[in-house]
XYZ file of C-alpha atoms in Angstrom:
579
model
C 26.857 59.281 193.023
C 30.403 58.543 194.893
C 31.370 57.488 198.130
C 34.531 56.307 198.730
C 34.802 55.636 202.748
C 38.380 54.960 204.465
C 40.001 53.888 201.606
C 43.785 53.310 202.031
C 46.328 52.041 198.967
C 49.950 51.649 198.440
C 52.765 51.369 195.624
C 55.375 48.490 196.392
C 57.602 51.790 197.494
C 55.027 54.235 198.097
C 52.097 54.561 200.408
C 49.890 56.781 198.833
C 46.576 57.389 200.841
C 45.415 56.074 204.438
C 41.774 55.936 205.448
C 40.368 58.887 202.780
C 36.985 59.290 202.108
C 34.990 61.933 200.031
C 31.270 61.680 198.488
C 30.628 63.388 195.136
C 26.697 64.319 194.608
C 25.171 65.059 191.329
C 25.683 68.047 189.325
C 28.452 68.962 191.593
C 31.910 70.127 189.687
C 34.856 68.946 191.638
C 38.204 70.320 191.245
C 40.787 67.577 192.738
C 43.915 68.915 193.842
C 47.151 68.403 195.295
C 51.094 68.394 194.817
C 52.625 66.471 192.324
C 53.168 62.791 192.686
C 50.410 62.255 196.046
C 48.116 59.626 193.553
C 45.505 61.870 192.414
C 46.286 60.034 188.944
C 46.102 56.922 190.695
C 42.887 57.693 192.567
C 40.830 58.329 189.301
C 42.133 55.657 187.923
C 40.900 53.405 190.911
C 37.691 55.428 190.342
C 37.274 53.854 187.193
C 38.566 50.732 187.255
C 38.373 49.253 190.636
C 38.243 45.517 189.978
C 42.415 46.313 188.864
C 43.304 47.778 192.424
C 43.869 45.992 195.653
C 42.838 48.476 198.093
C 41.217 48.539 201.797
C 38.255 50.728 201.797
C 34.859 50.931 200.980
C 33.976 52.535 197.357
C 30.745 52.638 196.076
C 29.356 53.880 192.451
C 26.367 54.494 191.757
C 24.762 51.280 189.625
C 24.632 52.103 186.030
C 27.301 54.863 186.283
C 28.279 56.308 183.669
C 31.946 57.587 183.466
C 33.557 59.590 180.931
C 37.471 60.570 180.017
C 39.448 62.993 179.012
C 42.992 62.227 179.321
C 45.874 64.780 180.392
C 47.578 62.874 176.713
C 46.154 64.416 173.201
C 46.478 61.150 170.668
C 45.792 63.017 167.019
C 47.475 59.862 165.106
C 44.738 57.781 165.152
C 41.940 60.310 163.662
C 44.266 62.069 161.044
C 41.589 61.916 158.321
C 38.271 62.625 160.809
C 36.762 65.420 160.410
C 36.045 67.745 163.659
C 32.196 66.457 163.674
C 32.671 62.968 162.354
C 35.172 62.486 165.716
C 32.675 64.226 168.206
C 29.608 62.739 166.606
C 31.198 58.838 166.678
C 28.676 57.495 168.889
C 25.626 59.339 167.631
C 26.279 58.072 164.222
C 27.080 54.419 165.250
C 23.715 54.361 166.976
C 22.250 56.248 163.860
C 23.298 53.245 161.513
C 22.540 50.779 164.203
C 18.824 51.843 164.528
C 18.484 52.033 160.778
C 19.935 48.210 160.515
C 17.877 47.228 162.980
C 14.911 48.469 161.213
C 15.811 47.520 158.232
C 16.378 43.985 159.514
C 12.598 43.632 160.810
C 11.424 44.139 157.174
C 12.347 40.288 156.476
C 13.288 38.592 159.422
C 10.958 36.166 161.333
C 12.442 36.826 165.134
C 11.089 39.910 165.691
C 11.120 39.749 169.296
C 14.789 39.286 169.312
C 15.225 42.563 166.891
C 12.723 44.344 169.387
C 14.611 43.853 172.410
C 18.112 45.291 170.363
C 15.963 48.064 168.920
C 14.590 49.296 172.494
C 18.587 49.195 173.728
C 19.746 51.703 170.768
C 16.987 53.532 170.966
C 17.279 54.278 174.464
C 21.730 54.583 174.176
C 20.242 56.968 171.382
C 18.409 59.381 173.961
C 20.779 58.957 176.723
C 22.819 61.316 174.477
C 20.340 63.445 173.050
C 20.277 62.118 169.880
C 17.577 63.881 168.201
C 19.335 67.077 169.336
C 22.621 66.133 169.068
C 23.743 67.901 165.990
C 22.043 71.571 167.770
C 23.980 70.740 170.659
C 27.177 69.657 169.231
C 26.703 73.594 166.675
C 26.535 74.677 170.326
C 29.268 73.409 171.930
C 31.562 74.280 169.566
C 30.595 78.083 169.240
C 31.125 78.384 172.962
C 34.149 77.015 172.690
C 34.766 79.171 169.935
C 35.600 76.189 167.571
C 32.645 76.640 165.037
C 34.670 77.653 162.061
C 36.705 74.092 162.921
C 33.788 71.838 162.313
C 34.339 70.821 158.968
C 38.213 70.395 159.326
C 40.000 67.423 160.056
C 41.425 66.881 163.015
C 44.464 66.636 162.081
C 44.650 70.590 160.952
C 43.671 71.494 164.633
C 46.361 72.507 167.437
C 46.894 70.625 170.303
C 44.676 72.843 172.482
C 41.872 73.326 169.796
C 41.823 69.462 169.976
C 41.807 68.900 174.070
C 38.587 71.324 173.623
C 37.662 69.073 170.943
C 37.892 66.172 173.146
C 36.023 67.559 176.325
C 33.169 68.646 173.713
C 32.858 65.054 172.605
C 32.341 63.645 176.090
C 30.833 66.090 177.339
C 27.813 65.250 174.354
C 27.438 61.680 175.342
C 26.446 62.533 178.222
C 27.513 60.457 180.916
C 26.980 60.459 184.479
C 30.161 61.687 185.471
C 33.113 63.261 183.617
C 35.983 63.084 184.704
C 39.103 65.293 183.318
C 42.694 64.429 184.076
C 44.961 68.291 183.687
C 42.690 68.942 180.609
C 44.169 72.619 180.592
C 48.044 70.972 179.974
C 49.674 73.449 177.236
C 46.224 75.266 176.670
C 46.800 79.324 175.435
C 45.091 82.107 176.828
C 41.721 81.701 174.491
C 41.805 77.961 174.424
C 41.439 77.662 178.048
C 38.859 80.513 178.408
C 36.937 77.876 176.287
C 37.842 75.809 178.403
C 36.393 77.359 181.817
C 33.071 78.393 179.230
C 32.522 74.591 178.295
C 33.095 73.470 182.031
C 30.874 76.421 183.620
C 28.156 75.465 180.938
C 27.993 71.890 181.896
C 24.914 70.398 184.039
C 26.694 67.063 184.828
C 28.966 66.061 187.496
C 32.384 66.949 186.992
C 35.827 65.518 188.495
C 38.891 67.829 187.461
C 42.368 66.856 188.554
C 43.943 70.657 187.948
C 46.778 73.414 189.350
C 45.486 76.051 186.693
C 44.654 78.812 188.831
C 42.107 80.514 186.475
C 40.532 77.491 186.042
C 40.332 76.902 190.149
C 38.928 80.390 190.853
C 36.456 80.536 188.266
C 35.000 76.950 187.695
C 34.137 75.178 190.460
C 31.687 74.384 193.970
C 33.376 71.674 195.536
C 37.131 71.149 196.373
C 38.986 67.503 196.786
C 42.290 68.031 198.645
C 44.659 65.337 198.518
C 47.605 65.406 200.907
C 50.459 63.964 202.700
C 48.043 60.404 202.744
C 45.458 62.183 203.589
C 42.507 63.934 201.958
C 39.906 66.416 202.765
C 36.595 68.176 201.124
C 35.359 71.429 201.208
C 32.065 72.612 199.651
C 32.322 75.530 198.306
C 34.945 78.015 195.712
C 38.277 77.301 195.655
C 39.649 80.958 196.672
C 36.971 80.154 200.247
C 39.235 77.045 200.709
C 42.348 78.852 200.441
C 41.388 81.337 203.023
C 40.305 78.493 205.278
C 43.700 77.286 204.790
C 45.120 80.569 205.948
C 42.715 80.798 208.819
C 43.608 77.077 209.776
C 47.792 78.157 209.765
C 47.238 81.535 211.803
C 45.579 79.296 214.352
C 47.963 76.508 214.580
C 51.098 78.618 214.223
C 49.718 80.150 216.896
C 49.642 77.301 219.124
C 52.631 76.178 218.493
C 54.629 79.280 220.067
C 52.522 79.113 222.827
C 53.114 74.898 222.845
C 56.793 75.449 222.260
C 57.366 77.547 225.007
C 55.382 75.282 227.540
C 57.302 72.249 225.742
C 60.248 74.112 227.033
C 58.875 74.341 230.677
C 57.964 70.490 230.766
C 61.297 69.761 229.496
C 62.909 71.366 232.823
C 59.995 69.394 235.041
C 61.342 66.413 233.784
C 64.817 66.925 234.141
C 64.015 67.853 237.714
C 62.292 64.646 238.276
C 64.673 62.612 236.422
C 67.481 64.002 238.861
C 65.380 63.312 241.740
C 64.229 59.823 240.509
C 67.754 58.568 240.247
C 68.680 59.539 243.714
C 65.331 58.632 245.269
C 63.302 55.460 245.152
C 60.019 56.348 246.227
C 57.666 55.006 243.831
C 55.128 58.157 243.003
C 58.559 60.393 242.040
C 58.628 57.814 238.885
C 54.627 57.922 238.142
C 55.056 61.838 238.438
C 58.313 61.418 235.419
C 55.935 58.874 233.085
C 52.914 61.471 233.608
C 54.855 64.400 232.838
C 56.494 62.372 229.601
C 53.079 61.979 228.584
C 52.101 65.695 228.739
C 55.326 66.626 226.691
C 54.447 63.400 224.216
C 50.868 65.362 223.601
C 52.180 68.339 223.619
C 55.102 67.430 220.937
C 52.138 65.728 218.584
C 49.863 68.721 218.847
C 52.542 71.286 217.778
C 53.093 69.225 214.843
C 50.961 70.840 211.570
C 47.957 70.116 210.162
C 49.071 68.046 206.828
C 46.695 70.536 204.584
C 48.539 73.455 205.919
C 52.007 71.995 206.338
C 52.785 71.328 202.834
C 56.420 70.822 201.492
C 56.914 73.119 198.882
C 59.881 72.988 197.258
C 62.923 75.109 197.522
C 63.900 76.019 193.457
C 66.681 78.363 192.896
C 68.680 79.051 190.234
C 72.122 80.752 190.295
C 74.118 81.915 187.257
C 77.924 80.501 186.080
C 78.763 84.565 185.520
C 76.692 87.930 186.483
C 76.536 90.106 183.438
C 75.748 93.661 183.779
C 73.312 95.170 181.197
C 74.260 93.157 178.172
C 73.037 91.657 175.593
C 73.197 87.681 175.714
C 70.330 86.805 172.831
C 70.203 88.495 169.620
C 67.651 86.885 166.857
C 67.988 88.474 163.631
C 65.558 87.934 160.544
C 64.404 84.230 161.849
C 62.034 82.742 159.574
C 60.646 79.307 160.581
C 58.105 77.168 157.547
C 56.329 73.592 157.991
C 53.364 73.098 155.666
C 53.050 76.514 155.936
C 55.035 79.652 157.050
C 54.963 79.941 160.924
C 57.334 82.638 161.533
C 59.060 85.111 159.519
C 61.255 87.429 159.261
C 61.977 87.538 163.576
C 63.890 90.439 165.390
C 64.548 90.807 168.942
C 67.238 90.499 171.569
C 67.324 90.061 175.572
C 69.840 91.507 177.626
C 71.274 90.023 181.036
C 68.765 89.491 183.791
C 66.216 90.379 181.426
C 62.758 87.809 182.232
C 60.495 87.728 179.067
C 57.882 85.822 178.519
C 57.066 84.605 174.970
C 53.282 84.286 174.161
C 51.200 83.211 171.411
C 48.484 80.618 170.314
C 49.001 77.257 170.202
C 50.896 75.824 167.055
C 52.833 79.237 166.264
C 56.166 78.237 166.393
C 57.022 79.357 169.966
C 58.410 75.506 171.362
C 60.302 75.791 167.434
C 62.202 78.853 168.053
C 62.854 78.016 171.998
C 64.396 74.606 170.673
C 66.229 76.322 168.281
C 68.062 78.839 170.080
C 69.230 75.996 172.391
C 71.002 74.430 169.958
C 72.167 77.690 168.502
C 73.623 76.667 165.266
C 71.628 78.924 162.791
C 73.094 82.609 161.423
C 70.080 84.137 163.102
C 70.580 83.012 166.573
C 73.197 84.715 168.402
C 73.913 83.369 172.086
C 77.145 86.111 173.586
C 80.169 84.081 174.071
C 80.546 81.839 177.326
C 77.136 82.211 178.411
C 75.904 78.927 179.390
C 72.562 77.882 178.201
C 69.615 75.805 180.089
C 66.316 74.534 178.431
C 63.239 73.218 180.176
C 61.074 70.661 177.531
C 57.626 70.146 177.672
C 58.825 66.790 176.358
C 60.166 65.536 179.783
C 61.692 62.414 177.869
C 63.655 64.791 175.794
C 65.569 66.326 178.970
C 65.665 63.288 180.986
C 66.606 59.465 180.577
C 63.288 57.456 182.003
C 64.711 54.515 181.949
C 67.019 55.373 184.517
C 66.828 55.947 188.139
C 65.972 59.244 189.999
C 69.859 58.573 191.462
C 71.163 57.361 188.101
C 70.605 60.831 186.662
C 72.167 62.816 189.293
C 75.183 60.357 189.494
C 75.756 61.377 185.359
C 75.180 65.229 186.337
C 78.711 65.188 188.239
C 77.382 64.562 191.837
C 79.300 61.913 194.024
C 77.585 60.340 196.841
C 74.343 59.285 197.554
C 74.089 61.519 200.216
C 75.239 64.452 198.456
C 72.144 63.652 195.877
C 69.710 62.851 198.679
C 70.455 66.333 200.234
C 70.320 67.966 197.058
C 66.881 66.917 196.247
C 65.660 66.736 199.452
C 64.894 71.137 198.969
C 63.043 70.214 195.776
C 60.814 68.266 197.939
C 61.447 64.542 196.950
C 61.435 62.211 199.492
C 64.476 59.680 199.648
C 62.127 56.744 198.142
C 62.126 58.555 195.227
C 65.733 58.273 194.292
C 65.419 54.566 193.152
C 62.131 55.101 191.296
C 62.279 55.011 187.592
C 62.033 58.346 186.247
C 58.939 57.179 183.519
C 57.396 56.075 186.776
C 57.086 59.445 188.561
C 54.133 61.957 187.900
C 54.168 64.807 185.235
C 54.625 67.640 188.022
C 57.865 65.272 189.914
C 59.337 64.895 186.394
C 58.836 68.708 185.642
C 60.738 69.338 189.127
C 63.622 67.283 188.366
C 64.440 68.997 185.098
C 64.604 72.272 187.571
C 66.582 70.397 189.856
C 68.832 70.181 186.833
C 69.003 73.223 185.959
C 69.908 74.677 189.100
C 72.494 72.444 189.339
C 73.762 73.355 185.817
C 74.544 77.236 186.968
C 73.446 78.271 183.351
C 73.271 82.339 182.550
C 70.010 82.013 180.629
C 67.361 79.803 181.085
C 64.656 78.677 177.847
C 61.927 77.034 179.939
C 59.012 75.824 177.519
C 55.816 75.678 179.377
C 57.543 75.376 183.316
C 54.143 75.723 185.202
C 52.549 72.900 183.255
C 52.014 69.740 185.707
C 53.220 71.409 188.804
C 51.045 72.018 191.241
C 49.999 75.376 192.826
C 52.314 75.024 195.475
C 55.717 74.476 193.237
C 54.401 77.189 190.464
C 54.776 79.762 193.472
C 58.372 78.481 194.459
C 59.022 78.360 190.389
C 57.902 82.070 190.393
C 60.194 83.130 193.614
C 62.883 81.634 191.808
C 62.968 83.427 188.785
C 62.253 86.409 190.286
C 65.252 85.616 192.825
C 67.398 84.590 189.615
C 70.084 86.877 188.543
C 70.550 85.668 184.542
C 68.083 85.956 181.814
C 64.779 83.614 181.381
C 63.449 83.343 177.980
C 59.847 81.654 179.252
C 56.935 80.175 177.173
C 53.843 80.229 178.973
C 50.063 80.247 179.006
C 49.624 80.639 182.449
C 48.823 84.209 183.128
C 49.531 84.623 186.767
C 52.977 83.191 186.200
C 53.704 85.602 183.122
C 52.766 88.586 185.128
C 54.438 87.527 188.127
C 57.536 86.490 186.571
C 58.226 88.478 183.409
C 59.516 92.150 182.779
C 57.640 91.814 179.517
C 56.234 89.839 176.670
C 56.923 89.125 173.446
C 53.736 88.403 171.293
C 53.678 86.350 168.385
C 51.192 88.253 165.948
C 50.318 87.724 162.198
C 53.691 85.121 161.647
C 56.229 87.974 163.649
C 57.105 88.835 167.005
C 56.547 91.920 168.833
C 57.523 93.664 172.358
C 54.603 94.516 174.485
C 55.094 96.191 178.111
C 53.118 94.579 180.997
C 50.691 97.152 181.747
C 49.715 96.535 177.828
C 49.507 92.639 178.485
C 47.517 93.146 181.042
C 45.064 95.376 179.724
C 44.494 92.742 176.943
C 43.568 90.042 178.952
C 41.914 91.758 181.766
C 39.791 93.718 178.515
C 39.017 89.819 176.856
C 38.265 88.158 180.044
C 37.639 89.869 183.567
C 36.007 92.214 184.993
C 37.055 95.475 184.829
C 38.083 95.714 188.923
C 39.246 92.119 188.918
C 42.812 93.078 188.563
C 42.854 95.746 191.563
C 41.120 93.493 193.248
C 43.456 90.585 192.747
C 46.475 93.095 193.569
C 45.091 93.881 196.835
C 44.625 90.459 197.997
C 48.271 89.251 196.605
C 49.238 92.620 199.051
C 47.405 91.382 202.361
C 48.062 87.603 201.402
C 52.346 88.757 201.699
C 51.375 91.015 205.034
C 49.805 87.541 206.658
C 52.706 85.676 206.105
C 55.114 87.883 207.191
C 52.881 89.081 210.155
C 53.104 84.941 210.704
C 56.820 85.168 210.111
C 56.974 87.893 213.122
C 54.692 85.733 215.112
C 52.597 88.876 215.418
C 49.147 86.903 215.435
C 47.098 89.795 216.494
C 47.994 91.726 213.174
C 47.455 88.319 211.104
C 44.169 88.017 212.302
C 43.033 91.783 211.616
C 44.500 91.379 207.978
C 42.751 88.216 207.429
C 39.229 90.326 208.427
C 40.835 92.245 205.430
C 41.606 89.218 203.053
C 37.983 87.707 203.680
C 36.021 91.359 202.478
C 38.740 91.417 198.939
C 37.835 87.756 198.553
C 34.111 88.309 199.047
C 34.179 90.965 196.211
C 36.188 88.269 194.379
């Protein structure tokens, strides 16, 4: 359907991919991946407009394509007063009344032939998508995606995640050739993106998913798009097989490169030796045996050098706290009631006590982002913040926390930093390269801008942290640092999230928002929940185990004790096979 053969493209200050290629095949469902800011974006968008890209390459489409969107961006303004099936059935109703014009039309017109020819085209736009079905299949779509009692609303009344669903449903139904879905699980809860993986699963088309959700990854698709460091590979097959390739692929190069560093360090004497002897002697074959051996230690040097798959910068977040507290309290809410239209949340106790990590859960439109915002600003009666703890908040709305009008370095330069080079080494650990300090902060990607309001953070020393929705944007890579990091912190982290491996890696427990209140609920309890909804019942054991070996590997790597790597990865590969 796709082939794209050694395509290579570049920004004015950014190259972004030399000589990729990939083929995507019918009925195949593609997760693209890759860490934040290497032009996945860009790539789709080259995908589907390539007459707007100067780019060396090769790309060929299929003739008659047909490519469908769903944007990473929900847009509700515009269909306020739609209805749920007026908005998904758009196109089956404009080629409804069309048809009927047409027909009507014949009835008194002369030019039949004319009105024949536009009659055949609806008609067959008409059963491209089904149409004589479409209504079944649209009642279908939305009970799988558990939206059936939302049909008749408008779509204004929906939540932002009940409306993403709402949008994949409605592409999904005009069937195109290929969909493709840019972070369509952004800011989805728990049960929205369960939908989510149910409508994508359920699909017979081709799919192209740019994603970092890790349920989604390990339960969605065949075929994996890795882009890279310039570079891009593909791997047919489930996403938690590629990962253990990956693995496989480090043990063996790490592996090589202790035994290549230590013969490095041979060739380095041999050379020496000969340089010696080649200034004190003229002879001719002393200097061919000095450019040979340069050679050897020129090959050797490149080879040692990692895989760019493998050898990915992740960056370094840590946070560290202004002052440690021992075993106090530093938020108390107290009767919090929060109304819009209607009451959200009423009536609110709870409190969090230093070094405390809790997680605050709940569906979509609850109030959660309401109350997180308010305690930041902390000027209501019943939001108590202890006295000279310093306060840090993460925004899903990345314009909120940062200026993107300015600089990268313009930002850094108002947070109290005073050289260039004290910025450049700063933000170096959170893995930006120095071409990214004159970029425009509205220019970077969602996952870059995500990492630079961490970057701030940590720099602000704050004692607790109110991070709305961290994980969202970053990629897999930098949600693993961001989980190290809190567990590593030493303050408090009041964290909304719908990503569950982040909540139970990260939190000491959760606070559920349930029937307009809050409530505490231990770990174990959270995870029997979701594990009850949603896996199987030895998924979570499972998972466990492989998390255990997974931490074994690396530090077996870490030891350089390959032999024990290897045997653990015979270990990893049987858990991932019951996967």
């Amino acid at each position: 359907m796709i082939k794209i053969e050694n395509l290579s493209y570049s920004f004015p200050q950014k190259d972004l991919y030399h000589n990729i290629s990939f083929t995507l095949e019918e009925g195949q469902h593609c997760a693209f991946i890759g860490t934040s800011g290497s032009g996945k974006s860009t790539l789709v968008n080259i995908l589907m407009d390539p007459e707007q890209y100067m780019f060396d390459g090769k790309l060929d489409i299929s003739p008659n394509c047909r490519i469908g969107y769903v944007s990473q961006f929900s847009k509700l303004d515009d269909t306020k007063e739609i209805t749920v099936s007026e908005y998904i059935g758009e196109e089956f109703m404009k080629l409804q009344n069309e048809i009927t014009s047409i027909c009507t039309e014949m009835e008194t017109s002369s030019d039949i032939d004319t009105l024949l020819e536009k009659y055949q085209q609806a008609l067959d736009a008409f059963q491209a998508i089904d149409g004589d079905n479409f209504e079944s299949n649209m009642n279908k779509q939305l009970s799988l995606a558990d939206l059936d009692k939302q049909e008749n609303l408008t779509v204004s009344q929906l939540s932002g995640g009940e409306f993403k669903l709402v949008q994949v449903i409605k592409e999904m139904l005009t069937q195109p050739d290929l969909i493709i879905m840019d972070e369509p699980d952004v800011f989805l809860d728990f049960e929205n993106l369960n939908s989510l993986k149910n409508l994508i699963n359920s699909h017979k088309g081709t799919l192209l998913v740019i994603t970092h959700n890790r349920y989604l990854l390990n339960h969605c698709f065949n075929k994996i798009i890795h882009l890279e460091n310039k570079l891009l590979q593909e791997f047919d097959g489930r996403y938690i097989d590629y990962n253990f390739t990956l693995l496989q692929k480090k043990i063996e190069l790490q592996e090589l490169a202790v035994a290549d560093t230590e013969e490095i360090k041979r060739n380095e004497i041999i050379i020496n030796n000969l340089r010696s002897l080649a200034t004190t002697h003229t002879e001719a074959a002393r200097g061919k045996s000095l450019k040979a051996r340069k050679k050897i230690q020129e090959r050797l040097i490149a080879r040692r050098i990692q895989a760019p798959f493998v050898d990915i910068k992740q960056p370094d977040i840590h946070f560290t706290v202004g002052s440690e507290l021992k075993d106090e309290t530093v938020l108390k809410v107290s009767d919090y009631s929060v109304a819009f239209d209607e009451m959200l949340l009423e009536n609110v106790n709870f409190e969090i006590k230093s070094n405390e990590k809790v997680a605050l859960i709940g569906p979509n439109g609850t109030g959660k982002t309401t109350l997180l915002r308010e305690i930041y600003k902390n000027d209501q009666d019943s939001i108590e913040i202890k006295e000279n703890v310093k306060t840090a908040f993460l925004s899903q709305l990345q314009g909120e926390m940062l200026n993107e009008s300015e600089t990268v370095l313009d930002e850094f330069f108002g947070l109290g930093f005073k050289t260039y080079e004290e910025i450049s080494s700063y933000l170096s650990t959170f893995a930006f390269d120095e071409s990214v300090l004159h970029q425009k902060i509205g220019a970077l990607s969602g996952g870059e801008k995500n990492i630079l309001q961490l970057a701030k953070i940590s720099a602000g020393k704050a004692d607790l942290l109110l991070l709305d929705e961290p994980t969202s944007h970053l990629d897999t890579y930098s949600q693993l640092a961001l989980e190290k990091a809190i567990g590593d912190y030493k303050g408090s982290v009041l964290m909304i999230s719908h990503d569950f491996y982040s909540i139970v890696n990260c939190a000491d427990y959760v606070l559920i928002i349930d029937d307009k209140t809050i409530r505490k609920m231990s770990m174990r309890k959270f995870r029997q929940m979701i594990y009850a909804r949603h896996f199987d019942k030895d998924y979570l054991e499972l998972e466990q185990k492989k998390k255990t070996v997974e931490t074994k590997i690396e530090l077996a790597l870490k030891n350089t004790d390959f032999e024990l790597a290897k045997v653990l990865s015979e270990e990893l590969e049987t858990i991932i096979q019951l996967l």
